[in-house]
XYZ file of C-alpha atoms in Angstrom:
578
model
C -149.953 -61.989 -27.828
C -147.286 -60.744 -25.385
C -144.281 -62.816 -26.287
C -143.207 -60.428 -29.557
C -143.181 -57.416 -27.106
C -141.119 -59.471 -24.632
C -138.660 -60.874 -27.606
C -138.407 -56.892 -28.452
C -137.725 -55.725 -25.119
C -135.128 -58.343 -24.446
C -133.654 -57.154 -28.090
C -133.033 -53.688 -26.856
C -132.016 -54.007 -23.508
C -128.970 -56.410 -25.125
C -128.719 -53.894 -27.649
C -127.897 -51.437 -25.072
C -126.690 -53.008 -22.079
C -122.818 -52.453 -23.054
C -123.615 -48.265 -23.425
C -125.369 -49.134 -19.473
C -122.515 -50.448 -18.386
C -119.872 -49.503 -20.100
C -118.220 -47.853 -22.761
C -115.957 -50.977 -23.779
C -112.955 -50.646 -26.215
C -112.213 -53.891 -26.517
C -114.448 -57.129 -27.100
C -111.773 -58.683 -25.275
C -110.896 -57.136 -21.647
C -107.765 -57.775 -20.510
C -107.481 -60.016 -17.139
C -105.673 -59.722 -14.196
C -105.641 -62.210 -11.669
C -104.042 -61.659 -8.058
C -103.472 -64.458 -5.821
C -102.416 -64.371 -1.843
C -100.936 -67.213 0.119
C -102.576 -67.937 3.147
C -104.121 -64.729 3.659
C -107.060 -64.531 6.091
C -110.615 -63.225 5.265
C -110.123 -61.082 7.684
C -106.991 -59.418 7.359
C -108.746 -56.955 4.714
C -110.168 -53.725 5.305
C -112.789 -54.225 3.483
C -113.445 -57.266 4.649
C -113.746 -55.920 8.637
C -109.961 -55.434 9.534
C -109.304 -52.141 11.281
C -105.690 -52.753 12.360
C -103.860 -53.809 9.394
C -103.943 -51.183 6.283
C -104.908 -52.330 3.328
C -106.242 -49.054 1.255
C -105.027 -50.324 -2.117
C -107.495 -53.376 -1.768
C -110.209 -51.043 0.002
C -109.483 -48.979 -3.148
C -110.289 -52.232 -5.271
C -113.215 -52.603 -3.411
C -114.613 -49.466 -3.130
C -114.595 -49.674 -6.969
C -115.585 -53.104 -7.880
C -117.658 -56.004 -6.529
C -117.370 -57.767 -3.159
C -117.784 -61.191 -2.980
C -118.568 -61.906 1.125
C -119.706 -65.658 0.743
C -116.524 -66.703 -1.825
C -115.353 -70.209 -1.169
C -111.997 -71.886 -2.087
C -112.574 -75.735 -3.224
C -109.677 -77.203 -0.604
C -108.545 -75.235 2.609
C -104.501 -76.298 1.552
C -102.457 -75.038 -1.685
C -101.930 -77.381 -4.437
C -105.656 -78.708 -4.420
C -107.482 -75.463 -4.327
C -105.046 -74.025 -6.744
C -105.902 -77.218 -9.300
C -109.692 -76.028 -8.810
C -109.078 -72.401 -9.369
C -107.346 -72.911 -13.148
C -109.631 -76.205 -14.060
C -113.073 -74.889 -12.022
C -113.371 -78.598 -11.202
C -112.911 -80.322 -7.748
C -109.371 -81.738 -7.425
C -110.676 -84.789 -6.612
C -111.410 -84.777 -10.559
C -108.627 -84.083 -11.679
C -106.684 -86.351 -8.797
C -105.200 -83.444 -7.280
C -105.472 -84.573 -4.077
C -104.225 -87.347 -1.573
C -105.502 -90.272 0.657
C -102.095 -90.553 3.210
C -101.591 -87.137 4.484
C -99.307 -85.471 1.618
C -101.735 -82.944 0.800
C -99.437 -80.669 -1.241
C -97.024 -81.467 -3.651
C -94.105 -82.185 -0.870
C -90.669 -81.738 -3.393
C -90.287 -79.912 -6.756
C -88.406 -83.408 -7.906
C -92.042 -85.112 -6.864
C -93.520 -86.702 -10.175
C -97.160 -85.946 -9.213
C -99.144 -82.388 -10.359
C -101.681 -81.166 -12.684
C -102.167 -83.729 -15.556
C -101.403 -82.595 -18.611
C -105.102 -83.404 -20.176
C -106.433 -81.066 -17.851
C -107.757 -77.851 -19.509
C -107.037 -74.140 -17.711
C -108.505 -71.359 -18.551
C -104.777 -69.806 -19.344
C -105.044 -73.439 -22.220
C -108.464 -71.720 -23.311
C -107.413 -68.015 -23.545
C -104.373 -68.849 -25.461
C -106.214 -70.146 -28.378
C -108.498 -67.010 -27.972
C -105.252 -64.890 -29.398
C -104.579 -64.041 -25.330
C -101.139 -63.765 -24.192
C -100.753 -65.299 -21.423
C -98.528 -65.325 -18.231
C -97.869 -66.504 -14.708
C -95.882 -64.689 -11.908
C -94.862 -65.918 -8.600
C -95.824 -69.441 -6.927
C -97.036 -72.583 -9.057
C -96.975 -75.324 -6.730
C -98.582 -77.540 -9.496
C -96.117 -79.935 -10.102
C -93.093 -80.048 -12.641
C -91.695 -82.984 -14.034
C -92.758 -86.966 -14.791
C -89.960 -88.797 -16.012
C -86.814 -86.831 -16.572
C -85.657 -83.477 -15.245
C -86.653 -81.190 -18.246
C -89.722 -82.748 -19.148
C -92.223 -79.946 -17.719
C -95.294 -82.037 -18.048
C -96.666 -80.091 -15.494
C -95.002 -77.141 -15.779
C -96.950 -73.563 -16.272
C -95.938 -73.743 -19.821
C -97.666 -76.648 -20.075
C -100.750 -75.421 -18.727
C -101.485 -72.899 -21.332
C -98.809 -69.641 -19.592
C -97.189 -68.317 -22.754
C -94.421 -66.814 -19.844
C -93.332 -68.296 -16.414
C -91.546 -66.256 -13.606
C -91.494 -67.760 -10.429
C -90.995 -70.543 -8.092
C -92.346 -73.636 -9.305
C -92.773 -74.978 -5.490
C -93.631 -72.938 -2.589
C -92.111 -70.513 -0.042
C -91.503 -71.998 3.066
C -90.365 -71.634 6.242
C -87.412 -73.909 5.427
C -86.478 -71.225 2.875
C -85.164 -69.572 5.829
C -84.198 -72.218 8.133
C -86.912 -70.834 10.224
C -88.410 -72.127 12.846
C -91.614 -73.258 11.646
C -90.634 -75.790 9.646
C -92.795 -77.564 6.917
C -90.475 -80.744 6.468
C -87.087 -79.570 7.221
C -86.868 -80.334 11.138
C -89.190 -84.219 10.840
C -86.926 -84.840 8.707
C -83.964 -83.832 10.768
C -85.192 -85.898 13.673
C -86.035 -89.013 11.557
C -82.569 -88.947 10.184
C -81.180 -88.102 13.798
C -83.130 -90.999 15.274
C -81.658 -93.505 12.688
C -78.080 -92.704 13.190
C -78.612 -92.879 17.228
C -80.236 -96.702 16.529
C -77.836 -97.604 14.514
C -74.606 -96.079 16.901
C -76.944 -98.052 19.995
C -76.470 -101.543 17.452
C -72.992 -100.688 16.638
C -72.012 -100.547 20.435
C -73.953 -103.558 21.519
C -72.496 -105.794 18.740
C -68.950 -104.302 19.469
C -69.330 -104.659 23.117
C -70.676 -108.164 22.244
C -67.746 -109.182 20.159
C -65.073 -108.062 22.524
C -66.269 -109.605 25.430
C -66.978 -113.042 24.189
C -70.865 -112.945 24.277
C -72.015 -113.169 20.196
C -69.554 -114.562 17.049
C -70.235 -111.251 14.122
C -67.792 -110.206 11.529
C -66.356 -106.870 11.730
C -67.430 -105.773 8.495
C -71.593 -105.004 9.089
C -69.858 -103.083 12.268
C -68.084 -101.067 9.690
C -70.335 -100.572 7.549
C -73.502 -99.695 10.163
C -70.650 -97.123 11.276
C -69.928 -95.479 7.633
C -74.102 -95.417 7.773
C -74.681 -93.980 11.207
C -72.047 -91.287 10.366
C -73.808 -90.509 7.084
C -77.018 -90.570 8.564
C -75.631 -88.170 10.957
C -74.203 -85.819 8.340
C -77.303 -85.603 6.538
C -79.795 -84.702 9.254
C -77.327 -81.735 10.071
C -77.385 -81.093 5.848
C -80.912 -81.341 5.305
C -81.672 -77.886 5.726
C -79.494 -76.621 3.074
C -80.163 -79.382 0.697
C -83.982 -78.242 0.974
C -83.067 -74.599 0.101
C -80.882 -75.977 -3.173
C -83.845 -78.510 -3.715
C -87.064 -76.703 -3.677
C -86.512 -73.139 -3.447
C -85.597 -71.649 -6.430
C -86.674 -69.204 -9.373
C -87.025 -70.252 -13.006
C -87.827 -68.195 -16.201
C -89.965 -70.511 -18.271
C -88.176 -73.540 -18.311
C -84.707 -72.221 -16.910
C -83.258 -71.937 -13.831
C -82.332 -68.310 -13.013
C -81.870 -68.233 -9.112
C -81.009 -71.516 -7.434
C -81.240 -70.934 -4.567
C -83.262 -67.937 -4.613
C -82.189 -64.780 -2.224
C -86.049 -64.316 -0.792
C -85.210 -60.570 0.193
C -85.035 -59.596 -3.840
C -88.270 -61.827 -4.745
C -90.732 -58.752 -4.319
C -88.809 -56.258 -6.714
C -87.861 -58.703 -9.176
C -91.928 -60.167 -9.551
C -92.893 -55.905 -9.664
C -90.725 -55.584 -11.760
C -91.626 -58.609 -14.164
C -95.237 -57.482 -14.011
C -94.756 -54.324 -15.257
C -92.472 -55.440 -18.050
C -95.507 -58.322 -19.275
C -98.403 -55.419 -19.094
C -96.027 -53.376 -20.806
C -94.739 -55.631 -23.465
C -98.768 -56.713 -23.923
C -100.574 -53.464 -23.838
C -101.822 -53.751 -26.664
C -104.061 -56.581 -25.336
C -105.617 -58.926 -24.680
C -103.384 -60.251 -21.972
C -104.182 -62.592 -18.765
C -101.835 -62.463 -16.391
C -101.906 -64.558 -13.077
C -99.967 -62.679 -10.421
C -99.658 -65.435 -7.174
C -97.842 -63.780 -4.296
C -95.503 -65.516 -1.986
C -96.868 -63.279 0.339
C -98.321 -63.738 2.893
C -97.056 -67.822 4.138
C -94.193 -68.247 6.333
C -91.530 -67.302 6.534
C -93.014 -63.981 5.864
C -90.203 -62.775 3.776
C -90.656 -58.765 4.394
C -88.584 -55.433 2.993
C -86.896 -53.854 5.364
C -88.922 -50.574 4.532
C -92.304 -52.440 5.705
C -90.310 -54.055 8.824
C -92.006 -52.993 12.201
C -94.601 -50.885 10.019
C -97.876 -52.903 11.474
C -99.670 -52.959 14.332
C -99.751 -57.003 14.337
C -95.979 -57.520 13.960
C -94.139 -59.817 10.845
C -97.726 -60.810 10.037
C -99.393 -57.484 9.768
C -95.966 -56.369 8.204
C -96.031 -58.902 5.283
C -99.871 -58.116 4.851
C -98.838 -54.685 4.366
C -96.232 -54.535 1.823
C -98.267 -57.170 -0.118
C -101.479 -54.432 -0.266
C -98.408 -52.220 -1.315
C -98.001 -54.627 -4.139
C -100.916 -54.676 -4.945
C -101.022 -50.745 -5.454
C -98.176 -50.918 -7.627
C -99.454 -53.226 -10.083
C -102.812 -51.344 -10.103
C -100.730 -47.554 -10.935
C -98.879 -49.866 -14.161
C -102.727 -50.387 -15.582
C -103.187 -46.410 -14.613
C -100.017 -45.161 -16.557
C -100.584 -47.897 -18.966
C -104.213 -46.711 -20.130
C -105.588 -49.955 -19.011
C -107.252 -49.634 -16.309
C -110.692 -49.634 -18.392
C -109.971 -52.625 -20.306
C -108.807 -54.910 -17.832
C -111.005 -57.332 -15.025
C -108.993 -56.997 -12.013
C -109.392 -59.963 -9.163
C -108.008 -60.525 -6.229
C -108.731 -63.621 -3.918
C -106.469 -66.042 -1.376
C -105.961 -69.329 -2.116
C -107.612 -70.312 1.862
C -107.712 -68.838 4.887
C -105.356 -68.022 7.482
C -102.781 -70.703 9.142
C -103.945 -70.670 12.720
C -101.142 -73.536 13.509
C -98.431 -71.060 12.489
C -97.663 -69.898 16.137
C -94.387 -69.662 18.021
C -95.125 -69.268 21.821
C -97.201 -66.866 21.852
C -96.085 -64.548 18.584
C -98.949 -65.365 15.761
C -97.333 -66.244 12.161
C -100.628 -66.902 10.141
C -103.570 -65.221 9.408
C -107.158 -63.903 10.698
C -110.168 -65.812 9.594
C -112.294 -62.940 10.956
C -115.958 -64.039 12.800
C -115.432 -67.648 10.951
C -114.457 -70.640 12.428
C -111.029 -72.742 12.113
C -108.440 -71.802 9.150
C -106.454 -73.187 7.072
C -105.933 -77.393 6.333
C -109.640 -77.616 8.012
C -111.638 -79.197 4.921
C -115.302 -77.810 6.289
C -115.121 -75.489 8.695
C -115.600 -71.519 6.718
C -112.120 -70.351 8.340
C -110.346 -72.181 6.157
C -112.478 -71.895 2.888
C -114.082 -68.670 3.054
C -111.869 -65.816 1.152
C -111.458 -62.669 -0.076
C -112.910 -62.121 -3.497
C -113.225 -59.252 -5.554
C -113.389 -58.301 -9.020
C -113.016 -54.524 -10.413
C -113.839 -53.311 -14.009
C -114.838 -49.696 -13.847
C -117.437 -48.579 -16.012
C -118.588 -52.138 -16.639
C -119.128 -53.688 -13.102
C -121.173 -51.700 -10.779
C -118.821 -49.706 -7.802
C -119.105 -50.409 -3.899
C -121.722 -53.727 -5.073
C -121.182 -56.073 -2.498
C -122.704 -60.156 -3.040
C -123.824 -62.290 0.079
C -124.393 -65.139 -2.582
C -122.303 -68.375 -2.230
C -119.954 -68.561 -4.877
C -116.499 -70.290 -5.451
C -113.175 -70.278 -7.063
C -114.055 -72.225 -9.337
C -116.467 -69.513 -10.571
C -113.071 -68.307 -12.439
C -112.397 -70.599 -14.999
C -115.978 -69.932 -16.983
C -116.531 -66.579 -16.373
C -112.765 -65.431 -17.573
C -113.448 -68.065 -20.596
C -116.595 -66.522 -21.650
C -115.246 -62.901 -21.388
C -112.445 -63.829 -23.538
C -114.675 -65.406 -26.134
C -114.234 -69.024 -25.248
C -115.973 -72.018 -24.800
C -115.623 -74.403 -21.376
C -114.898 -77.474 -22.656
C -117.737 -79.775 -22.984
C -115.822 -83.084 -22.376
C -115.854 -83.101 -18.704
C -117.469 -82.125 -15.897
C -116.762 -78.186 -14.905
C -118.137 -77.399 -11.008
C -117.847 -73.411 -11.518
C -120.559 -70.951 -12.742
C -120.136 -68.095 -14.864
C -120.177 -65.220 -12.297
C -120.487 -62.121 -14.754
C -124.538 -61.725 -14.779
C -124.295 -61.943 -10.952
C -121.488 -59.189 -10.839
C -123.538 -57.134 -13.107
C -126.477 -57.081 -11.282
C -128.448 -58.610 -13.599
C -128.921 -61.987 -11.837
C -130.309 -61.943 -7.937
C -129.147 -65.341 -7.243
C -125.267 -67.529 -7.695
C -126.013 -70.833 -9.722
C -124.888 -72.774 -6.749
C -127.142 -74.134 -4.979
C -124.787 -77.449 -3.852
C -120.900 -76.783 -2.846
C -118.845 -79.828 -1.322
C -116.044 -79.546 1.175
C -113.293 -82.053 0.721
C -110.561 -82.899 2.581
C -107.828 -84.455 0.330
C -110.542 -87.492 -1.161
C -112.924 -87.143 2.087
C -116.286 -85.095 1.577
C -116.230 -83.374 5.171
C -119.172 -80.940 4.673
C -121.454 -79.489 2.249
C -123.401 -76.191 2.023
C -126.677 -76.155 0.702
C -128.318 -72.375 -1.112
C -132.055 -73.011 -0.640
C -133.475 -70.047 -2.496
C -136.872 -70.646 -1.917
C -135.884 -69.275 1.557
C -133.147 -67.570 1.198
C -131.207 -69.494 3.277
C -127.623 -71.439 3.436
C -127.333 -74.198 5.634
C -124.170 -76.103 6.297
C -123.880 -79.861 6.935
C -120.651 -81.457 8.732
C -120.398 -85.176 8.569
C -116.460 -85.070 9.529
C -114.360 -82.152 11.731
C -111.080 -82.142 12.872
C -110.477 -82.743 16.409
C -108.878 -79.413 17.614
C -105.645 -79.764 20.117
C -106.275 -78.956 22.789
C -109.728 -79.801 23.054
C -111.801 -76.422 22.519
C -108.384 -74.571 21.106
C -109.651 -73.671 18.047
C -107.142 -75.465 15.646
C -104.619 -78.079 15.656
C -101.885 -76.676 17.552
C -98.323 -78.807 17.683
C -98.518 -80.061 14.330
C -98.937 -78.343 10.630
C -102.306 -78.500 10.018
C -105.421 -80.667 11.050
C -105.783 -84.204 10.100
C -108.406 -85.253 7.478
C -109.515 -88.821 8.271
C -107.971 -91.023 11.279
C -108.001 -90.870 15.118
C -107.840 -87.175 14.567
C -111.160 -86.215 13.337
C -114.702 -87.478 14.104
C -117.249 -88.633 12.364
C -120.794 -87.060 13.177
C -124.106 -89.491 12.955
C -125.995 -86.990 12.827
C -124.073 -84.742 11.352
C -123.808 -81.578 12.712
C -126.129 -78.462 10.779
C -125.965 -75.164 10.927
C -127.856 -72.049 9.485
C -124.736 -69.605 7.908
C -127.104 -66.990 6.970
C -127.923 -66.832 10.816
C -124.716 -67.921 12.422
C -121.993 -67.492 10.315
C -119.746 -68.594 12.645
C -120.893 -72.105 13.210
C -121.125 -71.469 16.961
C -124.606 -72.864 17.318
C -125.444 -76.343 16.090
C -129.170 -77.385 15.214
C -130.656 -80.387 16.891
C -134.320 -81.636 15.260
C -135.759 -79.923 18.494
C -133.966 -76.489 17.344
C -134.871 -76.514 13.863
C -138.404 -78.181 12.855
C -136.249 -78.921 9.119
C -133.475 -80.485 10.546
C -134.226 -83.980 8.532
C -135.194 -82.584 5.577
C -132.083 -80.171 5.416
C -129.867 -83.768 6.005
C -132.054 -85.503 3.911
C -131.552 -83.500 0.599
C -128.094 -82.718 1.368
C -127.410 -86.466 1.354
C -129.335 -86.892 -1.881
C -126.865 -84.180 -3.484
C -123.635 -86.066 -2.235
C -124.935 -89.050 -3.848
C -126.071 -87.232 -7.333
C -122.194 -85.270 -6.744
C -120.702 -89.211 -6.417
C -122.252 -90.444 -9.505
C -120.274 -87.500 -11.960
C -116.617 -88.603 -10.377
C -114.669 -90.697 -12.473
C -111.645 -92.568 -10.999
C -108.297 -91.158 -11.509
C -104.986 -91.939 -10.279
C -104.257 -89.240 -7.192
C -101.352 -87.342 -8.135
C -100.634 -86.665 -4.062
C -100.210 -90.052 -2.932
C -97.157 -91.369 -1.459
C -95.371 -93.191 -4.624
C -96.049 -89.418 -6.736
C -95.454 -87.212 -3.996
C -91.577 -88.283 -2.743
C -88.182 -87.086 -3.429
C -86.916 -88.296 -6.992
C -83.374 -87.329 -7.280
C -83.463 -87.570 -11.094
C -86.319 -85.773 -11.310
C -84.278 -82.481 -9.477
C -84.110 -79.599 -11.188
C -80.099 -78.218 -10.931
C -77.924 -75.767 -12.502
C -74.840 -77.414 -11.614
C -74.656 -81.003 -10.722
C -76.206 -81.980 -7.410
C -76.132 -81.424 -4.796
C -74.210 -78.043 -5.382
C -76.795 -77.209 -8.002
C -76.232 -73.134 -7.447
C -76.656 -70.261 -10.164
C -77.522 -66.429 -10.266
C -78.764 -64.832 -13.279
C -81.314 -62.359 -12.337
C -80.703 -58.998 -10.440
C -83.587 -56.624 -8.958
């Protein structure tokens, strides 16, 4: 007898729920996406930080929602930005490794995001979106040839592309920390030393009588040691020509890129999209080179912070940030677009020079960046802001991921998610509404490249979110806190360990996995391990196999695969000025 007064009651509060919320112009918002590099949870304001200003993300805070439990799907870039545009685990879509190359290494690598893979930028387009991408990719670019862009942004659904399709890098600069530059230096060093020590033993062999060789492998190990020699003192140059460079869709504008003009010239190409598409709908992905090494800063943000280049870089990137936000204000947008703003993973706790700190602040959470379990690494900024629709100052202790992206921006733009494959996000909008209490996760797996290091379990029923490591990293040295001396942690190998029992802990209690739970601790210690095992089994039966595009034979140098205005190696061309 009740259920037509329900059906009528649900009626009207759908009937009226967009004059609650909002007073929408469009059926279609416009969407916004912003994107940090290795920024730390708690280099934020609002997320804690006292010492580094951020009042333009405060600002975004103060009138959105605040995600405090949001969780990337890898701790390193190229996997966890696969999971963010698919909302799948890379592992599905093979975005991952098994040898240690856990981003895309070289711009001339063939691996990246396979083309059958379905964005929500692929989606939006067909929705009558236009659609663009500014800043880093770090996706992939090529297969076969050098102008093939199967995995270009283009491909991927971007109507426009401005940016570098690698990543900024300390080798961008020659700097110090060095991602490949300076192993590869001493490899090639150490070569041309072994083959100098065989040239001199065979020559000093010959003269003297004691061996019968030919001069000509003497000559030629020479010519090679004297190559070999050449090129380790090269390498750092080549690097800048080979990977860091700016392209407009498919062309080369800036190769290689002056780093110093990089912030004007994206500013600058942001407000000229929302301009040229104000009259909507538009989704626009802005992804920062701020904040990873080198920290590339403006000299009128130089010394500015209380936390020196770091803080600095932080700072002009909430400045950023601002700018964008006054184009929607003078624009009229502001009320038709979904603003978000996340990091790809936390901080890099490795990037350290003596005792000057290069990488970011996980806050109260444990480890950072390349760490596949541990929340440092995976727990992130996330907030959303669309005044008048989503409800100001709402902050959400509910886990929720990355991932969560791809469906939600789908179904506010009036598409489908693809039926055809498995998608590991939610739709996040009822839950930043306020009209759901609870995220739709109750399972999220931690991977590191194709190894399942942890898993965190939502069980409602008590409101509580337990975590369950079955690998960590071993940190150097031992209690340290990270992997000091080399880039990031190790996934699998000598340098992690493997926990029988694994190690649990309760987040909603201790947040900062300090305190481990033993079966004498916590009277549901089995039965927390117990269905958390169940889950990675149900989780294993939904992967398909798929060739991973990280792996050594995808993920090396291909010289004919190298992008080059000019012919290479002086591949060199300006076309853009700030």
């Amino acid at each position: 007898m009740r259920r037509p007064w329900l059906v009528a009651t649900v009626d009207f509060l759908l009937l009226w729920m967009p004059y609650v919320y909002a007073d929408v112009p469009s059926p279609q918002p416009n969407i916004l996406l912003l994107m940090a590099d290795d920024l730390g949870i708690g280099d934020v304001g609002c997320y804690g930080n006292s010492t580094i200003r951020t009042p333009n993300l405060d600002r975004l805070a103060e009138e959105g929602v605040t995600l405090t439990q949001h969780i990337a799907a890898a701790s390193v870039c190229t996997p966890s930005r696969a999971a963010f545009l698919t909302g799948r685990y890379p592992l599905r879509s093979g975005m991952v490794s098994s040898d240690g190359n856990r981003v895309i290494q070289w711009t001339a690598a063939s691996g990246g995001l396979p083309p059958n893979e379905t964005t929500f930028a692929k989606i939006l387009k067909e929705r009558g979106y236009a659609t663009g991408l500014i800043g880093k990719w770090h996706l992939g670019l090529n297969c076969e040839s050098p102008a093939d862009h199967c995995h270009h942004p283009l491909t991927h659904g971007f109507d426009h592309f401005y940016g570098m399709p690698f990543s900024m890098m300390g080798d961008c600069l020659h700097w110090a920390i060095s991602e490949k530059r300076a192993g590869l230096e001493r490899k090639l060093s150490l070569c041309a030393h072994i083959l100098v020590l065989a040239l001199f033993t065979l020559a000093t062999g010959k003269l003297t009588g004691l061996i019968s060789v030919p001069w000509t492998p003497m000559v030629w190990s020479a010519v090679a040691a004297t190559l070999l020699y050449m090129l380790s003192h090269l390498m750092g140059t080549l690097i800048v020509h080979a990977d860091c460079f700016l392209m407009r869709n498919h062309t080369i504008t800036e190769q290689p890129m002056d780093p110093q003009k990089t912030t004007l010239l994206f500013l600058q190409e942001v407000s000229t999209f929302i301009k040229r598409n104000k009259p909507g709908p538009f989704l626009l992905l802005v992804s920062f080179l701020h904040v990873h090494v080198p920290l590339v800063t403006t000299e009128s943000f130089l010394g500015r912070s209380l936390h020196g280049l770091y803080g600095d870089n932080v700072e002009e990137m909430d400045w950023m940030v601002g700018q964008i936000l006054q184009t929607l204000d003078r624009e009229g947008l502001t009320h038709r677009t979904l603003v978000y703003f996340t990091s790809d993973h936390g901080g890099s706790l490795e990037s350290q020079l003596g005792n000057q700190q290069y990488g970011g602040w996980n806050g109260i959470y444990k480890g950072g960046k390349g760490m596949g379990g541990w929340e440092g690494g995976i727990r992130v900024p996330g907030i959303f802001r669309w005044p008048g629709v989503l409800p100001a100052g709402h902050v959400i202790h509910e886990p929720t991921s990355l991932m969560d992206v791809f469906p939600t921006v789908v179904q506010l733009g009036g598409g489908q998610v693809p039926q055809d494959r498995v998608t590991d996000g939610h739709d996040l909008t009822a839950l930043l509404l306020g009209t759901a209490q609870h995220s739709d996760h109750e399972f999220l797996m931690h991977y590191c490249e194709d190894s399942l290091h942890a898993v965190r379990w939502h069980q409602r029923n008590r409101n509580t979110v337990w975590k369950v490591h079955f690998i960590t990293p071993n940190f150097h040295p031992e209690g340290a806190g990270a992997c000091y001396g080399r880039g990031v942690c190790p996934c699998s190998g000598p340098g992690v360990t493997h926990h029988r029992p694994p190690l649990v802990f309760n987040l909603s209690g201790d947040p900062s996995e300090a305190r481990p739970l033993t079966p004498a601790t916590e009277p549901l210690f089995h039965q927390v391990v117990e269905r958390v095992v169940q889950a990675m089994e149900e989780h294993r039966r939904t992967l398909s196999p798929v060739p991973l595009q990280l792996d050594a034979l995808k993920n090396i140098w291909k010289p004919w695969l190298q992008p080059c205005c000019g012919r290479i190696p002086l591949c060199h061309c300006e076309r853009e000025d700030p």
